[in-house]
Each structure stands twice: as C-alpha cells, then as structure tokens.
Short mmCIF file of C-alpha atoms in Angstrom, two decimals:
data_model
loop_
_atom_site.label_atom_id
_atom_site.label_comp_id
_atom_site.label_asym_id
_atom_site.label_seq_id
_atom_site.Cartn_x
_atom_site.Cartn_y
_atom_site.Cartn_z
CA MET A 29 -30.44 37.92 102.43
CA LYS A 30 -32.50 36.49 98.71
CA LYS A 31 -34.72 40.69 100.66
CA LEU A 32 -31.82 42.60 99.96
CA VAL A 33 -31.34 41.45 96.01
CA CYS A 34 -35.43 42.22 95.94
CA MET A 35 -35.09 45.64 97.19
CA MET A 36 -31.89 45.80 95.25
CA THR A 37 -33.36 44.90 91.74
CA ALA A 38 -36.71 47.22 92.88
CA LEU A 39 -34.16 50.55 93.77
CA VAL A 40 -33.13 50.05 90.40
CA ALA A 41 -36.25 49.35 88.59
CA PHE A 42 -37.64 52.48 89.89
CA ASN A 43 -34.17 54.49 89.02
CA VAL A 44 -34.61 53.11 85.36
CA ALA A 45 -38.11 54.23 85.85
CA ALA A 46 -37.16 57.59 87.23
CA GLN A 47 -34.16 58.44 85.01
CA ASP A 48 -37.49 57.33 81.55
CA ALA A 49 -39.46 59.54 83.06
CA GLN A 50 -36.69 62.20 83.50
CA THR A 51 -36.05 61.61 80.25
CA LEU A 52 -38.92 61.99 79.10
CA ARG A 53 -39.65 65.60 80.59
CA ASP A 54 -36.44 66.78 79.21
CA GLN A 55 -37.31 66.31 76.00
CA GLU A 56 -41.17 67.15 76.41
CA LEU A 57 -38.98 70.73 78.06
CA ILE A 58 -37.32 71.30 74.80
CA ARG A 59 -40.13 70.87 72.28
CA GLU A 60 -41.69 73.72 74.47
CA LEU A 61 -38.14 76.17 74.25
CA GLU A 62 -38.42 75.62 70.76
CA SER A 63 -41.83 76.09 69.95
CA THR A 64 -41.52 79.38 72.10
CA ALA A 65 -37.88 80.09 70.08
CA GLU A 66 -39.53 79.97 66.89
CA PHE A 67 -42.63 82.34 68.30
CA LYS A 68 -40.02 84.88 69.80
CA GLN A 69 -38.35 84.92 65.97
CA LEU A 70 -41.28 85.78 64.85
CA GLU A 71 -41.91 88.26 67.35
CA ASN A 72 -38.66 89.15 66.52
CA GLU A 73 -39.13 89.60 63.18
CA ALA A 74 -42.35 91.17 63.48
CA ALA A 75 -41.36 93.86 65.60
CA SER A 76 -38.54 94.58 63.17
CA GLY A 77 -40.93 95.98 60.15
CA THR A 78 -42.93 97.70 63.21
CA GLU A 79 -39.44 99.60 64.62
CA GLU A 80 -38.50 100.21 60.20
CA ARG A 81 -41.69 102.16 60.37
CA GLN A 82 -40.18 104.32 62.67
CA TYR A 83 -37.95 105.86 61.32
CA LYS A 84 -38.49 108.71 58.27
CA LYS A 85 -37.06 110.47 56.45
CA THR A 86 -37.10 114.03 56.39
CA ARG A 87 -37.17 117.38 54.11
CA LEU A 88 -34.70 118.61 56.17
CA LEU A 89 -31.10 118.43 55.21
CA LYS A 90 -27.12 118.69 57.48
CA VAL A 91 -24.39 120.81 55.63
CA LYS A 92 -20.96 121.45 56.47
CA LEU A 93 -19.98 124.02 55.14
CA ALA A 94 -16.22 125.26 53.44
CA GLU A 95 -16.47 128.55 55.08
CA LYS A 96 -18.56 130.67 57.41
CA GLY A 97 -21.62 132.02 56.76
CA THR A 98 -21.99 131.55 52.89
CA ALA A 99 -24.98 129.22 54.07
CA LYS A 100 -28.01 131.66 52.93
CA SER A 101 -26.15 132.32 49.43
CA ILE A 102 -25.90 128.94 48.98
CA ALA A 103 -30.15 128.99 49.65
CA LYS A 104 -30.70 131.85 47.87
CA GLU A 105 -28.71 130.24 44.65
CA LEU A 106 -30.51 126.90 44.80
CA GLY A 107 -33.98 127.58 46.25
CA LEU A 108 -33.45 126.10 49.14
CA LYS A 109 -35.04 127.04 52.75
CA LEU A 110 -32.67 127.74 55.20
CA ILE A 111 -33.92 127.15 59.49
CA SER A 112 -30.53 127.62 60.64
CA GLY A 113 -27.03 128.47 60.53
CA LYS A 114 -25.97 131.55 58.75
CA LYS A 115 -22.94 132.28 60.34
CA ARG A 116 -22.03 129.02 61.74
CA LYS A 117 -19.74 125.77 59.94
CA VAL A 118 -22.67 123.84 60.30
CA ALA A 119 -26.59 124.81 58.62
CA THR A 120 -29.90 123.83 58.28
CA PHE A 121 -32.00 123.77 54.74
CA LYS A 122 -35.23 122.93 53.94
CA VAL A 123 -36.03 121.32 50.76
CA ARG A 124 -39.34 122.99 50.20
CA LYS A 125 -42.98 121.02 48.58
CA GLY A 126 -42.52 120.01 44.80
CA PHE A 127 -38.71 120.18 44.55
CA ASN A 128 -36.69 116.36 44.61
CA VAL A 129 -35.14 115.56 48.18
CA ASP A 130 -32.44 113.30 45.98
CA ALA A 131 -31.87 116.16 43.00
CA ALA A 132 -31.50 119.35 45.92
CA ILE A 133 -28.84 116.59 47.52
CA ALA A 134 -26.77 115.83 44.25
CA GLN A 135 -27.04 120.00 43.41
CA LEU A 136 -25.70 120.67 46.96
CA GLU A 137 -23.14 117.62 46.61
CA SER A 138 -21.98 119.48 43.23
CA HIS A 139 -21.70 122.95 44.88
CA PRO A 140 -18.47 124.14 45.37
CA GLY A 141 -18.89 125.71 49.16
CA VAL A 142 -21.01 122.48 51.11
CA LYS A 143 -18.07 120.15 52.21
CA LYS A 144 -21.07 116.88 53.51
CA VAL A 145 -24.60 117.11 52.57
CA LYS A 146 -26.46 114.69 55.11
CA ARG A 147 -30.53 113.86 55.11
CA GLU A 148 -32.48 114.47 58.29
CA VAL A 149 -33.44 111.52 59.44
CA VAL A 150 -36.88 111.74 62.86
CA VAL A 151 -37.63 109.16 64.79
CA ASN A 152 -41.48 108.46 65.11
CA LYS A 153 -42.75 106.71 68.36
CA ASN A 154 -45.98 105.31 69.18
CA THR A 155 -46.60 105.90 72.35
CA PRO A 156 -50.03 105.00 74.15
CA LYS A 157 -51.81 108.01 75.73
#
C-alpha cells in the first residue's frame, strides 16, 4: 500500500512538472507567434508602400460622350490628341506635354458633349528577368 501511495505521489509530481513544462512551451510559442506577427505586419506595411508605387496615373483620359462621332471636334476644341473612339460614344484622349492634366479634365467635364471623364491608371509590375 505504501508503495502504491509513493507511486501515486510520484505520478502527480511528474504530471505537475509536465504541465509546468507545457505552459512554458506554450508561452514561448505565443511569444514567437507575436513576434512573427509583428514582423509580418511590418513586412505588409512595407509591401503596401511598394504596391502604391506600382499604380501610375497617365496622361490618358477616357471620356463617355453624349453623341457618337463628336470626339474629333472636342479634341480640336480643347487641343487634345484623340487616340481612339472617333465614331463611338466612348473616346480616349491624350493630354499633350506642357498641358495640365487636371485642367484638361475640368475642361472636358464642363463641355456639353461629355457625360463622364475618367483618368486612366496603369499598373506597373516589377517582374524579374
């Protein structure tokens, strides 16, 4: 009986020691995960900064017209270069160098033959060669 009690106390002691060791391992894992999460968060913040730089606004303006075929006359009026859409309701204009893009957008928006103006955005991806 005495041996049985001694074995029980030994098992309880080993169990307590194992639980303490497990909690220490758990705490260490939690610390590691928190540090990697902070690292990943910093990495994501750095990556988001590069993603913003990948989007480049161009000098191209997409325009929805009120009537078909009016793009050529609008381009002549405002001094823009017509790229596409001579006979359609949607046209693409290029703002020439030396002209302000925002001013061209304002002129197009105020023109009676234009319904909507959108500045074209191009995505530049850095691909390894």
